[in-house]
mmCIF file with all atom_site columns, C-alpha atoms in Angstrom:
data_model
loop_
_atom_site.group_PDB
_atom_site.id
_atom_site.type_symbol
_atom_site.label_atom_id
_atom_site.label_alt_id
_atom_site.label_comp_id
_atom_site.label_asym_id
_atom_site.label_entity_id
_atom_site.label_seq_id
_atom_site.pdbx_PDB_ins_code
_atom_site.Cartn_x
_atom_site.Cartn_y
_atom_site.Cartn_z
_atom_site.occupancy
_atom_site.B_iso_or_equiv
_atom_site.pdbx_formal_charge
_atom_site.auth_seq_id
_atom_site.auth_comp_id
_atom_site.auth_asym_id
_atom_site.auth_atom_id
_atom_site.pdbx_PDB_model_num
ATOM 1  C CA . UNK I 1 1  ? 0.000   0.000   0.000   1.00 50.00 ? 1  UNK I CA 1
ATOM 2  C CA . UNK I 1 2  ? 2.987   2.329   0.644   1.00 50.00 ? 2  UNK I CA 1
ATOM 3  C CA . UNK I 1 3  ? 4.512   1.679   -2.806  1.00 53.00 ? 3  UNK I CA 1
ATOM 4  C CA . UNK I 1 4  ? 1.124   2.223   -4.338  1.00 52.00 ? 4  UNK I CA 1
ATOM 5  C CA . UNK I 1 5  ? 1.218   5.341   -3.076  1.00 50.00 ? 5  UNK I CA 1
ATOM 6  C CA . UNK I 1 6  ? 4.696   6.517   -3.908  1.00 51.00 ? 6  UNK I CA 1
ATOM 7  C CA . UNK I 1 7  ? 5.411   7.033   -7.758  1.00 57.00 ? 7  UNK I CA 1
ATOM 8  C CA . UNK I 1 8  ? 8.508   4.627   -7.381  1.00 74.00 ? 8  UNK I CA 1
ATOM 9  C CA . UNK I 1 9  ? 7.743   1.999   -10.130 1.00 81.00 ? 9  UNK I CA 1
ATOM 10 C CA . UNK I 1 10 ? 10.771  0.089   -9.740  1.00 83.00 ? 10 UNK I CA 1
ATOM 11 C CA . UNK I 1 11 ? 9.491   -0.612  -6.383  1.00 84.00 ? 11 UNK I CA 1
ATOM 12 C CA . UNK I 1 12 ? 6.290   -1.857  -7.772  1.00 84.00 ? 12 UNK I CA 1
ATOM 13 C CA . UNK I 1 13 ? 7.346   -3.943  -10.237 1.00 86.00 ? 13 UNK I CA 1
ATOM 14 C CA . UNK I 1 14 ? 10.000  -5.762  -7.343  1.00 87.00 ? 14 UNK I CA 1
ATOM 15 C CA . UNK I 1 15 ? 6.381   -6.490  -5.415  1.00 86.00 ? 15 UNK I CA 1
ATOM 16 C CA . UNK I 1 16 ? 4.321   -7.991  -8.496  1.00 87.00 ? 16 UNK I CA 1
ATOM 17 C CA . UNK I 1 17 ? 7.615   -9.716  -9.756  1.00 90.00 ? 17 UNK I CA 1
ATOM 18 C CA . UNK I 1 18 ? 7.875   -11.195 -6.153  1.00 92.00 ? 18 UNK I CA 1
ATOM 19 C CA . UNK I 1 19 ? 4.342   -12.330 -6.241  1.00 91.00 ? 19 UNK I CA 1
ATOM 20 C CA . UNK I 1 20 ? 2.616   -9.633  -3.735  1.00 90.00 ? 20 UNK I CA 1
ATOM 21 C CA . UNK I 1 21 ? -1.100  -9.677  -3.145  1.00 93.00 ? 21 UNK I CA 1
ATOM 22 C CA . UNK I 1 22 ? -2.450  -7.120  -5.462  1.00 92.00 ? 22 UNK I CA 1
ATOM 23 C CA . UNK I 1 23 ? -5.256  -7.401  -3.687  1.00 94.00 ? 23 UNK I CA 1
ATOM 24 C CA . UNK I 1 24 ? -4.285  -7.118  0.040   1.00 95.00 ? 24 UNK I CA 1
ATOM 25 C CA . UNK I 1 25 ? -6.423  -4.658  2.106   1.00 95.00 ? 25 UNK I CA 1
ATOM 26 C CA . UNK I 1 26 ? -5.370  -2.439  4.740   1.00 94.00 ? 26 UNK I CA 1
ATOM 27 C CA . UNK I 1 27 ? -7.087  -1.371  7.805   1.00 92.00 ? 27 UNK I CA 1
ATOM 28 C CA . UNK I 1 28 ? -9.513  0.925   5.606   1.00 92.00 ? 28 UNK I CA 1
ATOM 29 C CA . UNK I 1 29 ? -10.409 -2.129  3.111   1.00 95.00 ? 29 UNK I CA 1
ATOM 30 C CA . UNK I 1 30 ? -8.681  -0.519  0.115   1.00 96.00 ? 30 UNK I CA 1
ATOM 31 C CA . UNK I 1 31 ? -6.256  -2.461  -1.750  1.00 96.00 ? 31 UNK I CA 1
ATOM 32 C CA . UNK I 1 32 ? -2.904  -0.835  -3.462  1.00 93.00 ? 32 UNK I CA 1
ATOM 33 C CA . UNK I 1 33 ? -5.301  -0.099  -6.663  1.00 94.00 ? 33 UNK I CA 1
ATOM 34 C CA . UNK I 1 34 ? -7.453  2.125   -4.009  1.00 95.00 ? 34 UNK I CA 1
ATOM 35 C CA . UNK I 1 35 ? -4.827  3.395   -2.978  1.00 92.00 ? 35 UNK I CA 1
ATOM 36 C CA . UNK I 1 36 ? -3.244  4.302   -6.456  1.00 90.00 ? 36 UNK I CA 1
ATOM 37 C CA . UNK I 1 37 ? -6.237  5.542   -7.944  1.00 92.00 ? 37 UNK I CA 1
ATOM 38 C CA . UNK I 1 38 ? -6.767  7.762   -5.088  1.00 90.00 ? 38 UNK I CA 1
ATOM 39 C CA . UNK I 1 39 ? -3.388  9.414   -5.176  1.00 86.00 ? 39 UNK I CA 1
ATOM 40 C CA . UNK I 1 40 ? -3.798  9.928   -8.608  1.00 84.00 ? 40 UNK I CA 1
ATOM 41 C CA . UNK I 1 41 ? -0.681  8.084   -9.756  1.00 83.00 ? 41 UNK I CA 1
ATOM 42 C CA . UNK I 1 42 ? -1.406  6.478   -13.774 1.00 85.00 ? 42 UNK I CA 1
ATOM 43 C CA . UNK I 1 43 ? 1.460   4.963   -13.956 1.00 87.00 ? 43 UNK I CA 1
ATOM 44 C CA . UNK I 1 44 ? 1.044   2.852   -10.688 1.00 89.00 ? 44 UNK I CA 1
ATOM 45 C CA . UNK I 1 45 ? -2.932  2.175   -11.965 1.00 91.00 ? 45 UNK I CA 1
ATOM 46 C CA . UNK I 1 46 ? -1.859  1.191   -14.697 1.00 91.00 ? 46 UNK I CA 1
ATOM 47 C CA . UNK I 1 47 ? 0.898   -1.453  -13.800 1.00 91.00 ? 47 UNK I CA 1
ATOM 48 C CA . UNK I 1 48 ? -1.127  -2.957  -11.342 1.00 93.00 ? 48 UNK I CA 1
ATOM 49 C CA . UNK I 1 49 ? -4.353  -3.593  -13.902 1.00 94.00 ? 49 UNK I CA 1
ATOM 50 C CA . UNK I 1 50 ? -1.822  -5.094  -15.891 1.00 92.00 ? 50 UNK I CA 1
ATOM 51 C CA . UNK I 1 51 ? -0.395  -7.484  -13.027 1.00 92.00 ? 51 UNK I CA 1
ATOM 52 C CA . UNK I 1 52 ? -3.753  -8.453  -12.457 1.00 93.00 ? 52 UNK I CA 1
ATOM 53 C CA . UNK I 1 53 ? -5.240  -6.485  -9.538  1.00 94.00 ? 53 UNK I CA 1
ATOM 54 C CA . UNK I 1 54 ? -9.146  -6.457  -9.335  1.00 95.00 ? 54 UNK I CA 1
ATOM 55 C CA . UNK I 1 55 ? -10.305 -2.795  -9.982  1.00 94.00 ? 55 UNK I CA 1
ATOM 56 C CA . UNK I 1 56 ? -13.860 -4.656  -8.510  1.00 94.00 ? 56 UNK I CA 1
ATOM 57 C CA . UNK I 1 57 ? -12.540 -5.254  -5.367  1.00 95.00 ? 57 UNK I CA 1
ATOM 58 C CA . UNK I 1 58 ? -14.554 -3.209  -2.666  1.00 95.00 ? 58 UNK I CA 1
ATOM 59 C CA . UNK I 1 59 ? -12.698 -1.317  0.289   1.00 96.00 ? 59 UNK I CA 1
ATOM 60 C CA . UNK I 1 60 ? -14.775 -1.435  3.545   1.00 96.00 ? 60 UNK I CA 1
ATOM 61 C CA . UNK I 1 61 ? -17.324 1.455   2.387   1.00 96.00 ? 61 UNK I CA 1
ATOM 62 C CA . UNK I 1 62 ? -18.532 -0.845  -0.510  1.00 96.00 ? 62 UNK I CA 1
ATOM 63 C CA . UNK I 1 63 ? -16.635 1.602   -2.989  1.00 95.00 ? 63 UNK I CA 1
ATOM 64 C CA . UNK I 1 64 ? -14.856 0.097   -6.130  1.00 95.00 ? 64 UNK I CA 1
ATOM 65 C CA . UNK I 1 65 ? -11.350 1.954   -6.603  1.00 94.00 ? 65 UNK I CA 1
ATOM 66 C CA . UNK I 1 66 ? -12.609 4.448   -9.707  1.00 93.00 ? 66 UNK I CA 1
ATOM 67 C CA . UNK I 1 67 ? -15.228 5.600   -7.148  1.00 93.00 ? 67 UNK I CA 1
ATOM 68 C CA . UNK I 1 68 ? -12.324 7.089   -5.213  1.00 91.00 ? 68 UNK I CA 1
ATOM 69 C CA . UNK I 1 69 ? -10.589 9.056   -8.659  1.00 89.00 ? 69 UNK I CA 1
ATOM 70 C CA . UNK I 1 70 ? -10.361 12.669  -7.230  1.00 87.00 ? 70 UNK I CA 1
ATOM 71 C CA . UNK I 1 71 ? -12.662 14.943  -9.526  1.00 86.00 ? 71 UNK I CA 1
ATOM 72 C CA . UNK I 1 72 ? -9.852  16.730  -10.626 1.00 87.00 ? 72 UNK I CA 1
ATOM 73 C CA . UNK I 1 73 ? -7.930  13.479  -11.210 1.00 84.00 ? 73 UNK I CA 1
ATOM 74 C CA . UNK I 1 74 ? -5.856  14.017  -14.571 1.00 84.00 ? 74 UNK I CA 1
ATOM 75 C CA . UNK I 1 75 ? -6.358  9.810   -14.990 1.00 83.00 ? 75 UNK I CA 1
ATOM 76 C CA . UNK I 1 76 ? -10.301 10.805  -16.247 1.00 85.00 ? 76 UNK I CA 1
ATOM 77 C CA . UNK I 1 77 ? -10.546 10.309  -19.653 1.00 86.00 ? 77 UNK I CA 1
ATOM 78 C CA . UNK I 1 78 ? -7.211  8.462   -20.227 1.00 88.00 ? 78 UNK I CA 1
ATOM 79 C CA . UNK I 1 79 ? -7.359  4.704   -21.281 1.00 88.00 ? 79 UNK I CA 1
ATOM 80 C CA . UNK I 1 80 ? -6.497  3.831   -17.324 1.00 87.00 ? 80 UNK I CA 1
ATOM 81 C CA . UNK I 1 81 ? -9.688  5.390   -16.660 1.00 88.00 ? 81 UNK I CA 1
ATOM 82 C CA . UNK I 1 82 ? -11.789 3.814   -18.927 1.00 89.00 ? 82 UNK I CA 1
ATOM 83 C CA . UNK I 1 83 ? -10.118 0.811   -17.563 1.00 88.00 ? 83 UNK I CA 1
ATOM 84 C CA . UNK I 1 84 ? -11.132 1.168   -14.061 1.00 88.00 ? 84 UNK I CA 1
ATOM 85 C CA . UNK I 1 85 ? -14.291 2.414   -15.181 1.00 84.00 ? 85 UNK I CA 1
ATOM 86 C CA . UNK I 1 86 ? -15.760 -0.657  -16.754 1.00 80.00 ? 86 UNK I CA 1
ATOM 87 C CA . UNK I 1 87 ? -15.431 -2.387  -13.443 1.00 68.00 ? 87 UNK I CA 1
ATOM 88 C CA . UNK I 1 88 ? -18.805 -0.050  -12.922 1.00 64.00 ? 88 UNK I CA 1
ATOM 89 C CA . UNK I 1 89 ? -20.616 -2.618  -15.377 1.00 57.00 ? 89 UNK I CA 1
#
């Protein structure tokens, strides 16, 4: 959850290459993808769809992690977005 909310990608890529649980909550519910999306970090969203993490998952208010994207996020629009976005349907 710490990497996921740092922009450090080598650091990322050390946790999915070691096998981390993309999907790990913290005391809140949210898992790194929360975390990510929340903090408004693309790249990081974007690696961890692509390792496999669940943008369904639901932290411990029942919210998906899109439903956390900042208004003012600058991921809206972008492919990422779209990404997390279909988890919706």
């Amino acid at each position: 959850h710490v990497a996921a909310d740092s922009e450090t990608l080598e650091v990322i890529k050390v946790l999915v290459d070691g096998g981390a649980d993309l999907n790990a909550r913290n005391e809140d519910g949210l898992t790194p993808l929360h975390v990510a999306t929340q903090e408004r970090n693309p790249e990081v969203v974007k690696m961890l769809l692509d390792a496999g993490a669940d943008p369904k998952a639901r932290d411990s208010e029942g919210r998906i992690p899109v439903e956390l994207m900042p208004s003012d996020c600058p991921l809206r629009g972008t492919d990422v977005y779209w990404r997390l976005n279909d988890a919706r349907f």
